[in-house]
Structures are given as C-alpha cells and as structure tokens.
Coordinates of C-alpha atoms in Angstrom, one line a residue:
M259 CA -13.2 -9.7 13.6
A260 CA -13.2 -7.6 10.4
V261 CA -10.7 -8.5 7.7
L262 CA -7.9 -6.1 7.3
R263 CA -7.6 -4.9 3.7
V264 CA -4.0 -4.4 2.6
A265 CA -2.5 -2.7 -0.4
I266 CA 1.1 -3.4 -1.6
A267 CA 3.2 -1.3 -3.9
D268 CA 6.8 -2.4 -4.7
E269 CA 8.7 -2.6 -7.9
Y270 CA 9.9 -6.2 -7.3
P271 CA 7.3 -8.8 -8.2
T272 CA 8.9 -11.5 -6.2
F273 CA 8.9 -9.4 -3.1
R274 CA 5.2 -8.5 -3.6
L275 CA 4.2 -12.1 -4.2
G276 CA 6.1 -13.2 -1.0
L277 CA 4.5 -10.5 1.1
Q278 CA 1.1 -11.2 -0.3
T279 CA 1.5 -15.0 0.4
A280 CA 2.6 -14.3 3.9
L281 CA -0.2 -11.8 4.6
T282 CA -3.0 -13.9 3.2
A283 CA -1.9 -16.9 5.2
D284 CA -3.7 -15.0 8.0
P285 CA -7.5 -15.3 7.5
D286 CA -7.9 -11.9 9.0
M287 CA -5.9 -10.2 6.2
D288 CA -6.8 -9.7 2.5
V289 CA -4.4 -8.1 -0.1
V290 CA -6.8 -6.0 -2.2
V291 CA -4.2 -4.1 -4.3
N292 CA -0.8 -5.4 -5.6
S293 CA 0.9 -2.8 -7.7
A294 CA 4.3 -2.2 -9.2
T295 CA 4.3 1.6 -9.1
G296 CA 2.9 4.5 -7.0
A297 CA 0.7 5.5 -10.0
E298 CA -0.8 2.1 -10.2
L299 CA -1.4 2.1 -6.4
L300 CA -3.2 5.5 -6.5
D301 CA -5.4 4.4 -9.4
A302 CA -6.3 1.2 -7.6
L303 CA -7.0 2.9 -4.3
D304 CA -9.5 5.2 -6.1
S305 CA -11.8 2.2 -6.5
T306 CA -10.6 -0.3 -3.9
P307 CA -10.4 0.8 -0.3
A308 CA -7.5 -0.4 1.8
D309 CA -7.0 -0.2 5.6
V310 CA -3.2 -0.4 5.3
V311 CA -0.8 0.4 2.5
L312 CA 2.7 -1.1 2.4
I313 CA 4.8 0.9 -0.1
E314 CA 8.4 1.0 -1.2
P315 CA 8.9 4.8 -1.2
W316 CA 12.1 4.7 -3.3
M317 CA 10.9 2.9 -6.4
R318 CA 12.9 3.4 -9.6
A319 CA 10.0 5.0 -11.2
G320 CA 10.4 7.7 -8.6
D321 CA 6.7 7.7 -7.6
G322 CA 6.6 5.9 -4.3
L323 CA 7.2 9.0 -2.2
L324 CA 4.9 11.0 -4.5
A325 CA 2.1 8.4 -3.9
V326 CA 2.6 8.7 -0.2
S327 CA 2.5 12.5 -0.3
E328 CA -0.6 12.6 -2.6
R329 CA -2.5 10.2 -0.5
S330 CA -1.5 11.9 2.7
E331 CA -2.8 15.2 1.4
E332 CA -6.2 13.6 0.7
H333 CA -6.3 12.2 4.2
T334 CA -5.0 14.9 6.5
S335 CA -5.3 12.8 9.7
E336 CA -5.7 9.3 10.9
L337 CA -9.0 10.2 12.4
Q338 CA -10.4 11.3 9.0
S339 CA -9.3 8.2 7.2
R340 CA -9.0 4.4 7.8
L341 CA -6.0 4.5 5.4
H342 CA -2.6 4.2 7.1
L343 CA 0.6 4.5 5.2
V344 CA 3.4 2.3 6.2
C345 CA 6.8 2.6 4.5
R346 CA 9.3 -0.2 4.1
L347 CA 12.6 1.5 4.6
L348 CA 15.7 0.2 3.0

C-alpha cells in the first residue's frame, strides 16, 4: 500500500504536533508539510506534493480560506488532482 502524504496547516503548534504524532503512528501515513499559515502551506505545496491537506480555515492571519480557494482554483476537480482539501471546522 502506498504511503498517504499529509499536509497540515494550523496556527496552533501544539495542535499540529499532536496531529502529526497521531498520523505518523500509522506506517501508511507521512506528514510532509507542517505549516502555521496558509501562505506557508501554499509555498510548501509548490515543491512538496500531498495527497490530503488538513487546514484550519479560520486562522488569525486570515489566510486559511484563501489558501483553500487558491488551491481549489488550481485543481478544479478531484479527477484532475490527487490533492484533497479537508477543513477542520470549529
């Protein structure tokens, strides 16, 4: 089975660390991006492919939803991209 590449974007470092720890406990998952802002996430995804993105859309920097919309525009359908956006709702 192929390893699932996961990207995390959340403003809280403790949450990101806990999520990364939980995900990487599964040998079939690898956290390839761990970012504090949407801008960091988009920069990292330019060079590091991810299969799943877990993002906090309402980060204080205000760029979580922007990152989702920018990435969604680049990948107009799931059939055209392996990237899936998953939002953690508050």
